[in-house]
CSV table of C-alpha atoms in Angstrom, one decimal:
chain,number,residue,atom,x,y,z
A,47,UNK,CA,44.4,-2.0,1.1
A,48,UNK,CA,43.4,-2.4,4.9
A,49,UNK,CA,42.1,0.5,6.9
A,50,UNK,CA,43.2,0.3,10.5
A,51,UNK,CA,40.5,1.5,12.7
A,52,UNK,CA,41.0,3.1,16.4
A,53,UNK,CA,40.2,-0.1,18.0
A,54,UNK,CA,42.9,-1.8,16.2
A,55,UNK,CA,40.4,-3.7,13.9
A,56,UNK,CA,40.7,-3.8,10.0
A,57,UNK,CA,38.6,-2.8,7.1
A,58,UNK,CA,39.2,-3.9,3.5
A,59,UNK,CA,39.0,-0.7,1.6
A,60,UNK,CA,39.7,0.2,-2.3
A,61,UNK,CA,40.2,4.1,-2.5
A,62,UNK,CA,40.7,5.7,-5.8
A,63,UNK,CA,41.5,9.7,-5.8
A,64,UNK,CA,43.0,10.7,-9.0
A,65,UNK,CA,44.9,14.1,-8.8
A,66,UNK,CA,42.0,15.9,-10.7
A,67,UNK,CA,39.4,14.6,-8.4
A,68,UNK,CA,36.8,17.4,-7.5
A,69,UNK,CA,34.1,15.1,-5.9
A,70,UNK,CA,33.9,11.5,-4.8
A,71,UNK,CA,31.5,8.5,-4.2
A,72,UNK,CA,31.2,6.5,-1.0
A,73,UNK,CA,29.9,3.3,-2.1
A,74,UNK,CA,28.3,0.6,0.3
A,75,UNK,CA,27.9,-2.9,-0.8
A,76,UNK,CA,24.6,-5.0,-0.5
A,77,UNK,CA,24.2,-8.1,1.8
A,78,UNK,CA,26.6,-10.9,1.1
A,79,UNK,CA,28.5,-9.1,-1.5
A,80,UNK,CA,32.1,-7.8,-1.9
A,81,UNK,CA,33.4,-4.4,-2.9
A,82,UNK,CA,34.7,-5.9,-6.1
A,83,UNK,CA,31.2,-6.0,-7.7
A,84,UNK,CA,31.2,-2.1,-7.8
A,85,UNK,CA,33.9,-3.0,-10.4
A,86,UNK,CA,32.1,-1.8,-13.8
A,87,UNK,CA,30.5,1.4,-12.1
A,88,UNK,CA,33.7,2.5,-11.0
A,89,UNK,CA,35.3,2.3,-14.5
A,90,UNK,CA,32.5,4.3,-16.0
A,91,UNK,CA,33.0,7.2,-13.6
A,92,UNK,CA,34.2,10.4,-15.0
A,93,UNK,CA,37.9,11.4,-14.3
A,94,UNK,CA,37.1,14.2,-12.0
A,95,UNK,CA,35.1,12.0,-9.6
A,96,UNK,CA,36.9,9.4,-7.0
A,97,UNK,CA,35.5,6.6,-5.1
A,98,UNK,CA,36.0,4.8,-2.0
A,99,UNK,CA,34.3,1.4,-1.7
A,100,UNK,CA,35.1,-1.2,1.1
A,101,UNK,CA,34.0,-4.3,2.9
A,102,UNK,CA,31.8,-4.1,5.9
A,103,UNK,CA,32.9,-5.9,9.2
A,104,UNK,CA,33.0,-9.7,8.5
A,105,UNK,CA,33.1,-9.5,4.8
A,106,UNK,CA,36.2,-10.3,3.2
A,107,UNK,CA,39.6,-9.3,5.1
A,108,UNK,CA,37.4,-7.1,7.2
A,109,UNK,CA,37.6,-8.0,11.0
A,110,UNK,CA,34.2,-9.3,12.2
A,111,UNK,CA,32.3,-6.7,14.4
A,112,UNK,CA,30.2,-8.0,17.4
A,113,UNK,CA,28.0,-5.1,17.7
A,114,UNK,CA,24.3,-4.7,16.4
A,115,UNK,CA,22.4,-1.9,15.2
A,116,UNK,CA,23.0,1.0,12.9
A,117,UNK,CA,25.1,3.0,15.0
A,118,UNK,CA,28.3,0.9,14.1
A,119,UNK,CA,27.7,1.2,10.5
A,120,UNK,CA,27.3,4.9,10.8
A,121,UNK,CA,30.6,5.3,12.8
A,122,UNK,CA,32.2,3.2,9.8
A,123,UNK,CA,30.9,5.5,7.0
A,124,UNK,CA,31.8,8.7,8.9
A,125,UNK,CA,35.3,7.1,9.5
A,126,UNK,CA,36.1,6.6,6.0
A,127,UNK,CA,34.7,10.1,4.8
A,128,UNK,CA,36.9,11.5,7.1
A,129,UNK,CA,40.3,9.7,6.5
A,130,UNK,CA,40.0,9.7,2.7
A,131,UNK,CA,37.4,12.0,1.7
A,132,UNK,CA,37.8,15.1,3.8
A,133,UNK,CA,37.0,18.3,2.0
A,134,UNK,CA,35.8,16.9,-1.1
A,135,UNK,CA,31.9,16.7,-2.0
A,136,UNK,CA,30.5,13.3,-1.7
A,137,UNK,CA,27.8,11.3,-3.4
A,138,UNK,CA,26.6,8.4,-1.0
A,139,UNK,CA,25.7,5.7,-3.1
A,140,UNK,CA,24.7,1.8,-1.9
A,141,UNK,CA,22.9,-1.4,-3.6
A,142,UNK,CA,20.3,-3.2,-1.5
A,143,UNK,CA,20.8,-3.1,2.0
A,144,UNK,CA,23.7,-0.8,1.4
A,145,UNK,CA,21.2,1.7,-0.2
A,146,UNK,CA,19.1,1.6,3.1
A,147,UNK,CA,22.4,2.0,5.3
A,148,UNK,CA,23.4,5.3,3.3
A,149,UNK,CA,20.1,6.8,3.3
A,150,UNK,CA,19.7,6.1,6.9
A,151,UNK,CA,23.3,7.8,7.8
A,152,UNK,CA,22.5,10.7,5.6
A,153,UNK,CA,19.1,11.1,7.4
A,154,UNK,CA,19.8,10.2,11.1
A,155,UNK,CA,23.4,10.7,11.9
A,156,UNK,CA,24.7,13.6,13.2
A,157,UNK,CA,26.0,16.4,10.7
A,158,UNK,CA,26.4,13.4,8.4
A,159,UNK,CA,24.4,15.2,5.5
A,160,UNK,CA,27.2,17.8,5.8
A,161,UNK,CA,29.4,17.6,2.4
A,162,UNK,CA,26.9,15.1,0.7
A,163,UNK,CA,25.7,16.4,-2.6
A,164,UNK,CA,23.3,13.3,-3.5
A,165,UNK,CA,22.3,10.1,-2.2
A,166,UNK,CA,21.7,7.3,-4.4
A,167,UNK,CA,19.6,4.1,-3.4
A,168,UNK,CA,20.1,1.1,-6.2
A,169,UNK,CA,17.4,-1.5,-5.7
A,170,UNK,CA,17.5,-0.7,-2.1
A,171,UNK,CA,16.2,-2.9,0.7
A,172,UNK,CA,13.0,-1.4,2.1
A,173,UNK,CA,13.0,-2.3,6.0
A,174,UNK,CA,9.1,-2.2,6.6
A,175,UNK,CA,8.5,-4.9,3.7
A,176,UNK,CA,11.7,-6.9,5.2
A,177,UNK,CA,10.1,-6.9,8.7
A,178,UNK,CA,6.3,-7.5,7.3
A,179,UNK,CA,7.7,-11.0,5.7
A,180,UNK,CA,9.1,-12.2,9.2
A,181,UNK,CA,8.2,-15.7,9.7
A,182,UNK,CA,6.2,-15.8,6.1
A,183,UNK,CA,7.5,-18.6,3.5
A,184,UNK,CA,9.7,-15.9,1.8
A,185,UNK,CA,11.6,-15.2,5.4
A,186,UNK,CA,11.9,-19.3,6.0
A,187,UNK,CA,13.3,-19.4,2.5
A,188,UNK,CA,15.7,-16.7,3.0
A,189,UNK,CA,17.1,-18.0,6.3
A,190,UNK,CA,17.1,-21.4,4.9
A,191,UNK,CA,19.3,-20.4,1.7
A,192,UNK,CA,21.8,-18.6,3.8
A,193,UNK,CA,22.2,-21.3,6.0
A,194,UNK,CA,22.6,-24.0,3.3
A,195,UNK,CA,25.0,-21.5,1.3
A,196,UNK,CA,27.3,-21.7,4.6
A,197,UNK,CA,27.2,-25.5,4.5
A,198,UNK,CA,28.2,-25.4,0.6
A,199,UNK,CA,30.9,-22.9,1.3
A,200,UNK,CA,32.3,-25.1,4.2
A,201,UNK,CA,31.9,-28.2,2.1
A,202,UNK,CA,33.4,-26.7,-0.9
A,203,UNK,CA,30.4,-27.2,-3.1
A,204,UNK,CA,30.1,-23.5,-3.4
A,205,UNK,CA,32.7,-23.6,-6.2
A,206,UNK,CA,30.9,-25.4,-8.5
A,207,UNK,CA,27.5,-23.7,-8.0
A,208,UNK,CA,28.0,-20.0,-7.1
A,209,UNK,CA,25.2,-18.3,-5.4
A,210,UNK,CA,25.8,-14.9,-6.8
A,211,UNK,CA,27.5,-13.5,-10.2
A,212,UNK,CA,26.3,-17.0,-11.8
A,213,UNK,CA,27.0,-15.4,-15.2
A,214,UNK,CA,30.5,-14.5,-14.5
A,215,UNK,CA,30.6,-11.2,-16.4
A,216,UNK,CA,33.1,-9.3,-14.5
A,217,UNK,CA,36.6,-9.4,-15.6
A,218,UNK,CA,38.7,-12.8,-14.8
A,219,UNK,CA,40.4,-11.3,-11.9
A,220,UNK,CA,37.3,-10.1,-10.3
A,221,UNK,CA,35.4,-13.1,-11.0
A,222,UNK,CA,38.2,-15.1,-9.2
A,223,UNK,CA,38.0,-12.6,-6.2
A,224,UNK,CA,33.8,-12.8,-6.1
A,225,UNK,CA,34.0,-16.8,-6.2
A,226,UNK,CA,36.5,-17.2,-3.3
A,227,UNK,CA,34.6,-14.4,-1.4
A,228,UNK,CA,31.4,-16.6,-1.7
A,229,UNK,CA,33.1,-19.8,-0.9
A,230,UNK,CA,33.9,-18.4,2.6
A,231,UNK,CA,31.6,-19.5,5.3
A,232,UNK,CA,31.9,-16.5,7.3
A,233,UNK,CA,30.4,-14.5,4.4
A,234,UNK,CA,27.1,-16.1,4.8
A,235,UNK,CA,27.2,-16.2,8.4
A,236,UNK,CA,27.5,-12.2,8.1
A,237,UNK,CA,24.9,-12.0,5.7
A,238,UNK,CA,22.5,-14.0,7.7
A,239,UNK,CA,23.3,-11.8,10.7
A,240,UNK,CA,22.9,-8.7,8.6
A,241,UNK,CA,19.5,-10.2,7.3
A,242,UNK,CA,18.2,-10.5,10.8
A,243,UNK,CA,19.4,-7.4,12.1
A,244,UNK,CA,17.8,-5.6,9.3
A,245,UNK,CA,14.3,-6.5,10.3
A,246,UNK,CA,14.7,-4.4,13.4
A,247,UNK,CA,15.9,-1.3,11.5
A,248,UNK,CA,13.6,1.9,11.6
A,249,UNK,CA,11.8,3.2,8.4
A,250,UNK,CA,13.3,6.0,6.6
A,251,UNK,CA,10.8,8.7,6.6
A,252,UNK,CA,12.9,11.8,5.3
A,253,UNK,CA,16.0,12.9,3.9
A,254,UNK,CA,17.2,16.5,3.4
A,255,UNK,CA,19.2,15.9,0.5
A,256,UNK,CA,18.7,15.0,-3.3
A,257,UNK,CA,17.7,11.6,-3.8
A,258,UNK,CA,17.6,9.2,-6.9
A,259,UNK,CA,16.2,5.8,-6.5
A,260,UNK,CA,17.5,3.3,-9.2
A,261,UNK,CA,15.0,0.1,-9.6
A,262,UNK,CA,15.9,-3.0,-11.5
A,263,UNK,CA,13.1,-3.8,-13.9
A,264,UNK,CA,12.9,-7.4,-13.5
A,265,UNK,CA,13.0,-9.2,-10.1
A,266,UNK,CA,12.1,-12.5,-8.5
A,267,UNK,CA,8.3,-12.3,-7.8
A,268,UNK,CA,5.9,-9.3,-8.5
A,269,UNK,CA,7.6,-6.7,-10.5
A,270,UNK,CA,4.5,-4.4,-9.9
A,271,UNK,CA,4.9,-4.6,-6.2
A,272,UNK,CA,8.4,-4.2,-6.3
A,273,UNK,CA,8.2,-1.2,-8.3
A,274,UNK,CA,5.6,0.1,-5.7
A,275,UNK,CA,8.0,-0.5,-2.9
A,276,UNK,CA,10.8,1.2,-4.4
A,277,UNK,CA,8.4,4.3,-5.3
A,278,UNK,CA,7.9,4.7,-1.6
A,279,UNK,CA,11.6,4.9,-1.0
A,280,UNK,CA,11.9,8.2,-3.5
A,281,UNK,CA,9.1,10.3,-1.3
A,282,UNK,CA,11.6,10.9,1.6
A,283,UNK,CA,13.2,13.5,0.2
A,284,UNK,CA,11.7,16.8,-1.6
A,285,UNK,CA,14.5,16.4,-4.3
A,286,UNK,CA,13.9,13.3,-5.9
A,287,UNK,CA,13.9,10.9,-9.1
A,288,UNK,CA,12.9,7.5,-9.5
A,289,UNK,CA,14.8,5.9,-12.4
A,290,UNK,CA,14.2,2.3,-14.1
A,291,UNK,CA,16.9,0.8,-15.5
A,292,UNK,CA,15.4,-1.7,-18.4
A,293,UNK,CA,16.2,-5.1,-18.7
A,294,UNK,CA,18.2,-5.2,-15.5
A,295,UNK,CA,17.5,-7.5,-12.2
A,296,UNK,CA,18.7,-6.8,-9.0
A,297,UNK,CA,22.5,-8.4,-9.6
A,298,UNK,CA,22.6,-7.3,-13.2
A,299,UNK,CA,22.3,-3.7,-12.2
A,300,UNK,CA,25.9,-3.6,-11.3
A,301,UNK,CA,27.3,-7.3,-13.1
A,302,UNK,CA,26.2,-6.1,-16.5
A,303,UNK,CA,28.5,-3.6,-18.0
A,304,UNK,CA,25.7,-1.6,-20.1
A,305,UNK,CA,23.3,-1.3,-16.6
A,306,UNK,CA,26.6,-0.3,-14.4
A,307,UNK,CA,27.2,2.3,-16.9
A,308,UNK,CA,23.8,3.7,-16.6
A,309,UNK,CA,24.0,3.4,-12.6
A,310,UNK,CA,27.5,5.5,-13.0
A,311,UNK,CA,25.8,8.2,-15.1
A,312,UNK,CA,23.2,8.7,-12.7
A,313,UNK,CA,25.9,8.9,-9.7
A,314,UNK,CA,27.8,11.2,-11.4
A,315,UNK,CA,25.1,13.4,-13.0
A,316,UNK,CA,23.2,16.2,-11.9
A,317,UNK,CA,21.1,15.5,-8.9
A,318,UNK,CA,17.3,15.8,-8.8
A,319,UNK,CA,16.3,19.5,-8.0
A,320,UNK,CA,12.6,18.7,-7.1
A,321,UNK,CA,10.1,16.8,-5.8
A,322,UNK,CA,8.4,13.5,-7.5
A,323,UNK,CA,5.0,15.4,-7.6
A,324,UNK,CA,1.7,14.1,-8.4
A,325,UNK,CA,2.1,13.5,-11.8
A,326,UNK,CA,5.1,11.3,-11.3
A,327,UNK,CA,6.2,8.7,-13.6
A,328,UNK,CA,9.7,6.6,-13.4
A,329,UNK,CA,12.1,7.5,-15.6
A,330,UNK,CA,14.1,5.4,-18.2
A,331,UNK,CA,17.2,6.3,-20.4
A,332,UNK,CA,15.2,4.0,-23.3
A,333,UNK,CA,12.0,1.8,-23.7
A,334,UNK,CA,11.9,-1.6,-25.2
A,335,UNK,CA,11.5,-2.0,-29.2
A,336,UNK,CA,8.0,-2.2,-29.8
A,337,UNK,CA,6.8,-1.3,-26.5
A,338,UNK,CA,3.3,0.3,-26.2
A,339,UNK,CA,3.7,3.6,-24.4
A,340,UNK,CA,0.3,3.9,-22.9
A,341,UNK,CA,0.3,0.7,-21.6
A,342,UNK,CA,3.7,1.2,-20.0
A,343,UNK,CA,2.4,4.4,-18.3
A,344,UNK,CA,-0.7,2.5,-17.1
A,345,UNK,CA,1.6,-0.2,-15.3
A,346,UNK,CA,3.8,2.3,-13.5
A,347,UNK,CA,0.8,4.5,-12.6
A,348,UNK,CA,-0.6,1.2,-10.5
A,349,UNK,CA,2.9,0.8,-8.9
């Protein structure tokens, strides 16, 4: 459906609030990703939990926004809450850049934390690391990739070589929609703009709400470094947990049903009640068969 904003612009949104809903989750997407990629997570939520998911301005059918900075992001989150979730306790959950957005909104926007029971950051972007990467090879590669994806989309080549959802693990309908989304040049223009804008965002330093940081175990590059970066996000709240999803990567956290169910359980479950503490170890729901527990603890301690 299309949500009309006070200025006449439109936001593509999907709202699911069953009659028995006693709470809800507001889901914010990663950079360059559509709201449909929450499909497995939403399907695994309990019957008493509704959800709102949406495409930020410039993605899908949502009208592009000419404004930079965080305030326009916060305004939209607040507007969606006021319109669709008024009176319901809310969990704020976001993946990648969306994880940063929901935590920044809850920690800095006036009265945003009121009614929020839990914040869930899913393999979230850590903007300090992003800023430090500016003008490095990683930054140049990211810039080049987004420009090239825009070219591939404009020429139709992206249909044959999708940049994301490469394994097509959603339902056929969602896979078709996702493919069309990635084949739209505006998707990559918006993603590139968000990427550059994110390098100017402030570091998250404090959050007065329970926080769960969910981290993918396998990522491109140094997994131990990634684990350490993610661990820094978890210390911004005095009620926090840091959970690893074994066998997952940044995309499969949501794209693979078994990982998405684990994420949904953490969103819908009891929020953490205390700080990580000096004896912190990341939690998991299971361990690899045959894995040496002592070696695993040592690896996590280094992160």
